[in-house]
Amino acid sequence: MTDFFTDAHDRLRTQVAGFAAAEVAPRIDHMERTGDVDTGLARLIAAQGWIGATIPREHAGMGAGHVAKTVIIEELSRVSAAAGAIAQASQLGVAKLLHFGTAEQKQEWLPRITGGSLLPTIAVTEHGSGSHVLGMKSTGEQTGRNTWRLTGRKAWIGNSHLGGPHGVVVRTGPGTRGLTAFLVEGDRPGLHIPPHPTMLGLHGFAFGELHLDGVLIPDANRIGEVGEGLDVAYSSSILYGRPNLTAVALGIIRAAVDHTSTHVLDRRRYDGPLADLPTIRERIGGMEGRLVTSRLTAYHAAASLDRGLPCDPDLMNAKHGTTNAAMTSVREGLEIHGAAGLVAGQPIARLYRDAACLRAPAGTDAVQLHRLASRTLGPHHPEWSARFPTPVTSGPYHPARTRPAGAAVPA
């Protein structure tokens, strides 16, 4: 593991862990009781500069790469998977600009994202089309030489209620080259965001809908060429969505191991701690083994991106394996806790619900396995990691700006 990390990564991990303990942990009870979107936490995370982990320094970003991004998401998720989901969703929203944005678009948007004033999203999914991106019904119609009208409904959008800009992909023509992506600011007339639904887990995280009712967008807000929307969607999902959700799952596994280990050491059975029972030790060993494997696959994939290596299968496998490992580990932890784990407010129950929310986004298990099978059986497709290599140059990166512990939280 030491080959993946520099001293700068270690300092970043310490910084994020301290932030999570001081600023995130005290908010968990409220998020769990209410289920409300915690916009204050989202803005506080953004204010640290961490959304710009992969944004180059010439655009005021950290220029730190995917390993650093994984560190940030993992450490936040270890304390609160909702906090990790907030960070990863807007880091995912950065991808479209990095891959397809013009020089003018990058200059306009990226410094503001790193500065914490904007939390971008990627809005592809609809109720009738998830991994089947080409099945979307939302449309974009050119109403003049330089204007488009967007109409439709987007669903399950990470950070949906936090302002944007939203990277909306709509159908502008037939077939695979008939999708186009646009930046839609959160205050655009015709953009409506309905109340957030009550979710099974990830309480505090916005994961809702965007309603586009004839939203007029200038052509200057188009991301990529007309017809490149599928590329925007796939490159974002594979190169950012999958490693990001892997990092959230990794944080959940760490938390499950930590909470369950504490429980079996404190709980007494037969004049000794529960941890003395061989059956308990075997199950804890399995949880630790899944943690070790998940950490290796997560950081191997992220490091491959930072080295500019083709690694699409590694990203798919990391997401598939780690989200499944998280679900298995929290189930084991819940069973070890027994009835004590079912009491409201128990961390292991929260982890169980949070883990269940990770397997569908950025591609279900079936999608990941189908893509991996194609690597062996065909048809073979060019790797997105080869099309958009982003090697990180050596040398220390600038540390993220940190709000002092206990400072006022934005409303």
XYZ file of N, CA and C in Angstrom, residues 139-151 170-172 180-185 188-189 214-222 226:
102
model
N -35.328 15.662 -23.883
C -34.961 16.138 -25.215
C -34.358 17.532 -25.171
N -33.580 17.809 -26.184
C -33.049 19.138 -26.433
C -33.358 19.545 -27.859
N -33.999 20.675 -28.013
C -34.397 21.148 -29.344
C -33.745 22.501 -29.592
N -33.081 22.630 -30.731
C -32.448 23.895 -31.076
C -33.531 24.860 -31.547
N -33.670 25.989 -30.830
C -34.731 26.957 -31.128
C -34.228 28.160 -31.901
N -32.968 28.248 -32.067
C -32.342 29.330 -32.804
C -30.899 28.944 -33.039
N -30.168 29.828 -33.649
C -28.784 29.494 -33.975
C -27.962 29.204 -32.725
N -28.267 29.885 -31.621
C -27.433 29.777 -30.434
C -28.220 29.431 -29.172
N -29.404 28.832 -29.324
C -30.237 28.543 -28.154
C -30.855 27.154 -28.275
N -30.969 26.470 -27.105
C -31.583 25.156 -27.020
C -32.690 25.183 -25.962
N -33.721 24.382 -26.188
C -34.784 24.211 -25.188
C -34.721 22.762 -24.685
N -34.555 22.606 -23.367
C -34.435 21.281 -22.755
C -35.719 20.940 -22.008
N -36.201 19.727 -22.236
C -37.445 19.278 -21.622
C -37.292 17.829 -21.165
N -29.229 15.089 -22.770
C -30.568 14.931 -23.354
C -30.442 14.407 -24.778
N -31.574 13.950 -25.293
C -31.593 13.465 -26.679
C -31.852 14.621 -27.627
N -30.928 14.781 -28.585
C -31.051 15.836 -29.597
C -31.169 15.270 -31.011
N -26.671 14.851 -26.383
C -25.819 16.034 -26.232
C -25.889 16.492 -24.781
N -24.785 17.040 -24.278
C -24.686 17.473 -22.882
C -24.663 18.999 -22.791
N -25.301 19.519 -21.745
C -25.367 20.956 -21.511
C -25.135 21.258 -20.029
N -24.592 22.428 -19.756
C -24.517 22.945 -18.395
C -25.789 23.744 -18.113
N -26.476 23.374 -17.045
C -27.717 24.066 -16.658
C -27.520 24.630 -15.251
N -27.475 25.948 -15.143
C -27.325 26.573 -13.840
C -28.567 26.324 -12.991
N -31.762 28.610 -13.496
C -32.338 28.789 -14.831
C -33.864 28.708 -14.777
N -34.579 29.670 -15.382
C -36.039 29.566 -15.450
C -36.447 28.268 -16.150
N -38.929 23.163 -20.471
C -38.622 24.137 -21.509
C -37.517 25.093 -21.107
N -36.468 24.566 -20.494
C -35.347 25.400 -20.051
C -34.551 25.866 -21.264
N -34.385 27.171 -21.402
C -33.614 27.722 -22.515
C -32.151 27.849 -22.117
N -31.281 27.289 -22.952
C -29.850 27.221 -22.664
C -29.078 27.768 -23.862
N -28.125 28.667 -23.650
C -27.308 29.139 -24.769
C -26.376 28.043 -25.255
N -26.042 28.091 -26.510
C -25.145 27.087 -27.068
C -23.773 27.118 -26.392
N -23.416 28.251 -25.806
C -22.142 28.338 -25.088
C -22.104 27.408 -23.884
N -23.267 26.936 -23.410
C -23.340 26.003 -22.294
C -23.292 24.551 -22.742
N -23.172 24.326 -24.036
C -23.054 22.945 -24.512
C -21.684 22.393 -24.142
N -22.234 18.486 -30.485
C -23.566 17.906 -30.617
C -23.395 16.429 -30.975
